PDB file of C-alpha atoms and ligand atoms in Angstrom:
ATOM      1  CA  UNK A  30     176.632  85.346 124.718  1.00 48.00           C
ATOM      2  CA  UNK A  31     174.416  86.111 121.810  1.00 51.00           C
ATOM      3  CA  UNK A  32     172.332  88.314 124.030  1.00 54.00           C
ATOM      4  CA  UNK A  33     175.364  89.971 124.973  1.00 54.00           C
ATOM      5  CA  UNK A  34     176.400  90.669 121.644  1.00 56.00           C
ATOM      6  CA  UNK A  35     173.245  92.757 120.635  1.00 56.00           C
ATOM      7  CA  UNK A  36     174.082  94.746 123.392  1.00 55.00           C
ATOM      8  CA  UNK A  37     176.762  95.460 123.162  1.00 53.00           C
ATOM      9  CA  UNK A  38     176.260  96.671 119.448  1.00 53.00           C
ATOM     10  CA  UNK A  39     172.631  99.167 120.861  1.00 53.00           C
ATOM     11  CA  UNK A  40     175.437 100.924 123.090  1.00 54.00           C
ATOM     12  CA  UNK A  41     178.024 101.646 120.937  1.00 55.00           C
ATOM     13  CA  UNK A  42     175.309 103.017 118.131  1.00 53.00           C
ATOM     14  CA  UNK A  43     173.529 104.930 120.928  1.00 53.00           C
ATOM     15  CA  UNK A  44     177.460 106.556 122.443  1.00 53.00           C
ATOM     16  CA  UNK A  45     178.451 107.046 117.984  1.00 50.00           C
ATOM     17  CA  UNK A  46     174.956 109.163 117.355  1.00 50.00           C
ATOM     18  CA  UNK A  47     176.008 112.196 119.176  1.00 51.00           C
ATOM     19  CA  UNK A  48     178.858 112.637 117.186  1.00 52.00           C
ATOM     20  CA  UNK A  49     177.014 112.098 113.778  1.00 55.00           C
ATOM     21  CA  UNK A  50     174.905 114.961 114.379  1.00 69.00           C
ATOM     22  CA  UNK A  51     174.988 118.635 114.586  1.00 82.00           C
ATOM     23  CA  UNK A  52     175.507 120.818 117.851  1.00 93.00           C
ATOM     24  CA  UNK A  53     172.139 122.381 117.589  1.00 97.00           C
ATOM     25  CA  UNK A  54     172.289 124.099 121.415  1.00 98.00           C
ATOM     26  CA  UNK A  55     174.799 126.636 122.649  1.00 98.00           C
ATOM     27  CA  UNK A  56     175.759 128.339 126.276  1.00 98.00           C
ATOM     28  CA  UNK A  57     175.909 132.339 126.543  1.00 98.00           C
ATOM     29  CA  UNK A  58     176.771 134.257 129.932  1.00 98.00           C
ATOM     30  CA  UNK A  59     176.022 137.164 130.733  1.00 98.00           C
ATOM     31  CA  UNK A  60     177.325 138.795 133.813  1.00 98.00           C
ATOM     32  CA  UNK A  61     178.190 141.598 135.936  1.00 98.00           C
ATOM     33  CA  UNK A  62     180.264 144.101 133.873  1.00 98.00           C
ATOM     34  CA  UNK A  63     177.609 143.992 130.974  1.00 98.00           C
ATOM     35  CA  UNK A  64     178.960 141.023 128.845  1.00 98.00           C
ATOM     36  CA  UNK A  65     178.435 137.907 127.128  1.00 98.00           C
ATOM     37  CA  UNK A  66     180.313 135.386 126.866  1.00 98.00           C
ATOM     38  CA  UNK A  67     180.611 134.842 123.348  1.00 98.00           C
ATOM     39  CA  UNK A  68     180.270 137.815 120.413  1.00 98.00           C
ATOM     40  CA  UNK A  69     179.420 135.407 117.471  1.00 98.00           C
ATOM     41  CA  UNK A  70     176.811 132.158 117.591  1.00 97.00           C
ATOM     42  CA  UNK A  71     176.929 129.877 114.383  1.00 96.00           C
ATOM     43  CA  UNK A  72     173.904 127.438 113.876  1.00 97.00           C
ATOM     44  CA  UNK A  73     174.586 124.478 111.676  1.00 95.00           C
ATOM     45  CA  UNK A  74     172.264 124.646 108.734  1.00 94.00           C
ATOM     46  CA  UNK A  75     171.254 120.469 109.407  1.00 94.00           C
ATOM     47  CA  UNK A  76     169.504 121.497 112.675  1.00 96.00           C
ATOM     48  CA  UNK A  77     165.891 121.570 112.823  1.00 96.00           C
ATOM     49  CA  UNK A  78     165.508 123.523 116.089  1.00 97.00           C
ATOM     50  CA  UNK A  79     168.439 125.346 117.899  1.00 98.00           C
ATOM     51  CA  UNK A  80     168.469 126.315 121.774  1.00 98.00           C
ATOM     52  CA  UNK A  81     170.119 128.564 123.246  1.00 98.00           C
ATOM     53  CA  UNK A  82     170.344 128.763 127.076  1.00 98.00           C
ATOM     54  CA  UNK A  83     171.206 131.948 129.007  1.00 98.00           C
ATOM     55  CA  UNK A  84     173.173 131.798 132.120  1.00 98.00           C
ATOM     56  CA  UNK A  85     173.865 135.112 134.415  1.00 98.00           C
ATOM     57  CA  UNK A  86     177.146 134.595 136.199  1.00 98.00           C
ATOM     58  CA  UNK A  87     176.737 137.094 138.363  1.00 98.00           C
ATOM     59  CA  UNK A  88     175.144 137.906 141.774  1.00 98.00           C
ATOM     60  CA  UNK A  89     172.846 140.940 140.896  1.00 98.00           C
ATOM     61  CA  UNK A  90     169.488 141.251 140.776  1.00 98.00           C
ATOM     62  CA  UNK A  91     167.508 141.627 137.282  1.00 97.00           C
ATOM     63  CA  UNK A  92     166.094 145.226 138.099  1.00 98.00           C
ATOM     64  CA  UNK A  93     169.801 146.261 138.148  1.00 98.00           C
ATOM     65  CA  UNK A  94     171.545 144.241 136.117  1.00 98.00           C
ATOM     66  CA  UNK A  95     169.319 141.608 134.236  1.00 98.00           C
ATOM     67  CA  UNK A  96     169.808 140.207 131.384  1.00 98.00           C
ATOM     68  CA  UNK A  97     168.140 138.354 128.296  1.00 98.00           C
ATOM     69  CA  UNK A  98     169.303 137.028 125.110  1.00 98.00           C
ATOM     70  CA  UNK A  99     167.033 138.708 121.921  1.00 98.00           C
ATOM     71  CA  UNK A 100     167.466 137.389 118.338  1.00 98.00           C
ATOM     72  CA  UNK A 101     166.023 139.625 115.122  1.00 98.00           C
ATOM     73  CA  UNK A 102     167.767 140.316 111.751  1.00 98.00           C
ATOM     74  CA  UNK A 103     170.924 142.686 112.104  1.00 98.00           C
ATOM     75  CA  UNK A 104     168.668 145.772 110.421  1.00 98.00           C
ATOM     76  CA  UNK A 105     165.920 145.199 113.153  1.00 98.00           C
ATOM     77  CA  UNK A 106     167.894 145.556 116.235  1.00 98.00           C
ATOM     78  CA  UNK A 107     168.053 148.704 116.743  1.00 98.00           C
ATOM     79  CA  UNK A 108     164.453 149.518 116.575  1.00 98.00           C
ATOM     80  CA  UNK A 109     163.412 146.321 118.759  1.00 98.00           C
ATOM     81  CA  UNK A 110     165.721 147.380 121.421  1.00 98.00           C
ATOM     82  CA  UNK A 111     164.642 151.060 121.762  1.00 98.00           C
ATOM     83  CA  UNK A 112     161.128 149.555 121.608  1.00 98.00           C
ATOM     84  CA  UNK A 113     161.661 147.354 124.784  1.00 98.00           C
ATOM     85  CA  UNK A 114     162.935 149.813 126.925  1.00 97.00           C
ATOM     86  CA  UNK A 115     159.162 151.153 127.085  1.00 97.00           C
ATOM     87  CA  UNK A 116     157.978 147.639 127.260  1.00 98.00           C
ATOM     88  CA  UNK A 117     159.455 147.171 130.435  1.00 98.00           C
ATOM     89  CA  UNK A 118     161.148 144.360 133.237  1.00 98.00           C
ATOM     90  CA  UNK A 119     157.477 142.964 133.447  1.00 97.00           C
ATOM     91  CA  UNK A 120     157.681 142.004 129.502  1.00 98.00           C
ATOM     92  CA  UNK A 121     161.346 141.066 129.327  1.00 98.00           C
ATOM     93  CA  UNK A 122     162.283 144.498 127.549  1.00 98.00           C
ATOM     94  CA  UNK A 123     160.135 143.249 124.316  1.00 98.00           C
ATOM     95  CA  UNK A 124     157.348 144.660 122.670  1.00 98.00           C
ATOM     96  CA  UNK A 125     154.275 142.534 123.399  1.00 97.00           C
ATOM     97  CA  UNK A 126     153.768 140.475 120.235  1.00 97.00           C
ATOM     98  CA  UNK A 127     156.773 142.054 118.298  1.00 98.00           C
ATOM     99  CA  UNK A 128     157.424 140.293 115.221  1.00 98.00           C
ATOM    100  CA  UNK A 129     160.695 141.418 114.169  1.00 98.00           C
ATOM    101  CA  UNK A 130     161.852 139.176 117.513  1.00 98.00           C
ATOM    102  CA  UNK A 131     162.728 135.925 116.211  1.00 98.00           C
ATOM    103  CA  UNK A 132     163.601 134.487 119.053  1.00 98.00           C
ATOM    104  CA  UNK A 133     164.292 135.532 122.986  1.00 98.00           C
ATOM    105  CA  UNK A 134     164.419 134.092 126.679  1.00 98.00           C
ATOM    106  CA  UNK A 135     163.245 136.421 129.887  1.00 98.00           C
ATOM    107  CA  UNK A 136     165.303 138.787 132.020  1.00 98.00           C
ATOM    108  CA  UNK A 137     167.843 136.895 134.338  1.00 98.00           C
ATOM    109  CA  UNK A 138     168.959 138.338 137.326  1.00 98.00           C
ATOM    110  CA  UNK A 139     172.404 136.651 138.971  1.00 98.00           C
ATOM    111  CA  UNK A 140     172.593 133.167 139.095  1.00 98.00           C
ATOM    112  CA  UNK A 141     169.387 132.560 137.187  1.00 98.00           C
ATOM    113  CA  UNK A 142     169.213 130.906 133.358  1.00 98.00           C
ATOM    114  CA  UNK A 143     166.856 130.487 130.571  1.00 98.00           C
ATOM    115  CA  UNK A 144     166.841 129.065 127.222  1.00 98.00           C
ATOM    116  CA  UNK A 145     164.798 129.677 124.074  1.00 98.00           C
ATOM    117  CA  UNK A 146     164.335 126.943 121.177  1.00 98.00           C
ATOM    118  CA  UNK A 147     163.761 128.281 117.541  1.00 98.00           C
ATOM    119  CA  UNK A 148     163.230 126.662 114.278  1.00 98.00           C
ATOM    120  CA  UNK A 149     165.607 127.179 111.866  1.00 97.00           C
ATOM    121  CA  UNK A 150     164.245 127.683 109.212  1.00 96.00           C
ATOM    122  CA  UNK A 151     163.376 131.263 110.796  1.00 96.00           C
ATOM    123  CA  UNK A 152     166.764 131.805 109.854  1.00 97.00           C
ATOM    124  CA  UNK A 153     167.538 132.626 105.914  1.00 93.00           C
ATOM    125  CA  UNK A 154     171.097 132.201 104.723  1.00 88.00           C
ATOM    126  CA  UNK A 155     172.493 135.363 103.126  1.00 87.00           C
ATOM    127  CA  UNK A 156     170.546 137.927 105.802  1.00 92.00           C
ATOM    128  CA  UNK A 157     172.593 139.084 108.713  1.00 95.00           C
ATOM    129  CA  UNK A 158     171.344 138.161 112.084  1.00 98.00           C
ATOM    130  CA  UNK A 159     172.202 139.557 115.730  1.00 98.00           C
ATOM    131  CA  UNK A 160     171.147 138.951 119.177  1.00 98.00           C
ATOM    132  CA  UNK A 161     171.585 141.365 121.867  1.00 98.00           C
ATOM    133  CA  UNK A 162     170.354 141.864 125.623  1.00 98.00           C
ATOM    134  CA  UNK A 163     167.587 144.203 125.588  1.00 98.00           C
ATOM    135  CA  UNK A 164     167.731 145.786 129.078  1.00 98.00           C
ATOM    136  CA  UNK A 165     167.978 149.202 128.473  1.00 98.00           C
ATOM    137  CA  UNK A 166     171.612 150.581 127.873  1.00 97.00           C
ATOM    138  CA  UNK A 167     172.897 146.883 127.447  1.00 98.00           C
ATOM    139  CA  UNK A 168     172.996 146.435 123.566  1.00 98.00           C
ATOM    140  CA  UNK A 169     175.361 148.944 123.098  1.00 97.00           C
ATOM    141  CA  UNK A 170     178.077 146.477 124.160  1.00 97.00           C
ATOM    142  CA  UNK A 171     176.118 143.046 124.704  1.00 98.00           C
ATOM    143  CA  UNK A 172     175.818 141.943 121.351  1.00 98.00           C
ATOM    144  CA  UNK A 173     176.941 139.638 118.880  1.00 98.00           C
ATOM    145  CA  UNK A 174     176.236 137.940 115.275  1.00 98.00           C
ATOM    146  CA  UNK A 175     174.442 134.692 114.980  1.00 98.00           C
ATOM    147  CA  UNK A 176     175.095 133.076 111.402  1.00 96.00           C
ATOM    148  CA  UNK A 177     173.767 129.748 109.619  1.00 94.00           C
ATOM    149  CA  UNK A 178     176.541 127.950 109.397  1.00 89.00           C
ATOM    150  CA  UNK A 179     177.272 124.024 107.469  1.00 76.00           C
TER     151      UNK A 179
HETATM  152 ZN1   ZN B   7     171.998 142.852 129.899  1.00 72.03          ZN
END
């Protein structure tokens, strides 16, 4: 009985801890017709790391229709993504070693994921942040705003 008891107790504390703490992953698809899934990704401020995976709904291949998911600072977007269009499928439309990039998975083709983890503390509350698929002509319309959020 006593056995029992303890437990009973380690399972409810381990099925209570998930809702104590913060969401610190998210889900984005990409697919098809050139879109994501969501247009704004917050990040609660009390997670250490934050993941985001990358799923491509769709059914074509990356050298048509690939997709990644690229974070830098809202004023560094533009730059970065004209940069990876020279960069290239073989280096995920990125610069090699560019450090405006603060975060970004590969190219998925349909059907394929990936997921990137980041530290917060990248992330600096008051600056503007975006993410964006890099494969060239995509950021135009697959974009959104990731924010720090409590
Ligand atoms: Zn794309």
């Amino acid at each position: 009985m006593k056995m029992w008891k303890s437990a009973a107790l380690v399972l409810m504390a381990v099925a209570a801890a998930p809702v104590l703490a913060a969401d610190c992953t998210a889900e984005i698809e990409g697919n098809d017709a050139m879109q994501f899934s969501k247009a704004t990704l917050a990040v609660p401020t009390s997670c250490k790391q934050f993941t985001v995976t990358l799923k491509h709904t769709g059914k074509l291949p990356k050298t048509a229709m690939g997709h990644n998911w690229v974070l830098t600072k809202a004023a560094d977007m533009q730059a970065v993504a004209t940069d990876g269009i020279a960069a290239g499928l073989p280096n995920n439309y990125i610069k090699t070693g560019d450090a405006r990039v603060i975060a970004h998975t590969k190219v998925v083709g349909g059907g394929e994921s990936d997921s990137v983890t980041f530290d917060v503390a990248k992330l600096k509350a008051g600056d503007s942040y975006m993410y964006f698929c890099s494969f060239p002509g995509h950021s135009a319309i697959m974009k959104g705003t990731l924010t720090l959020a409590k």
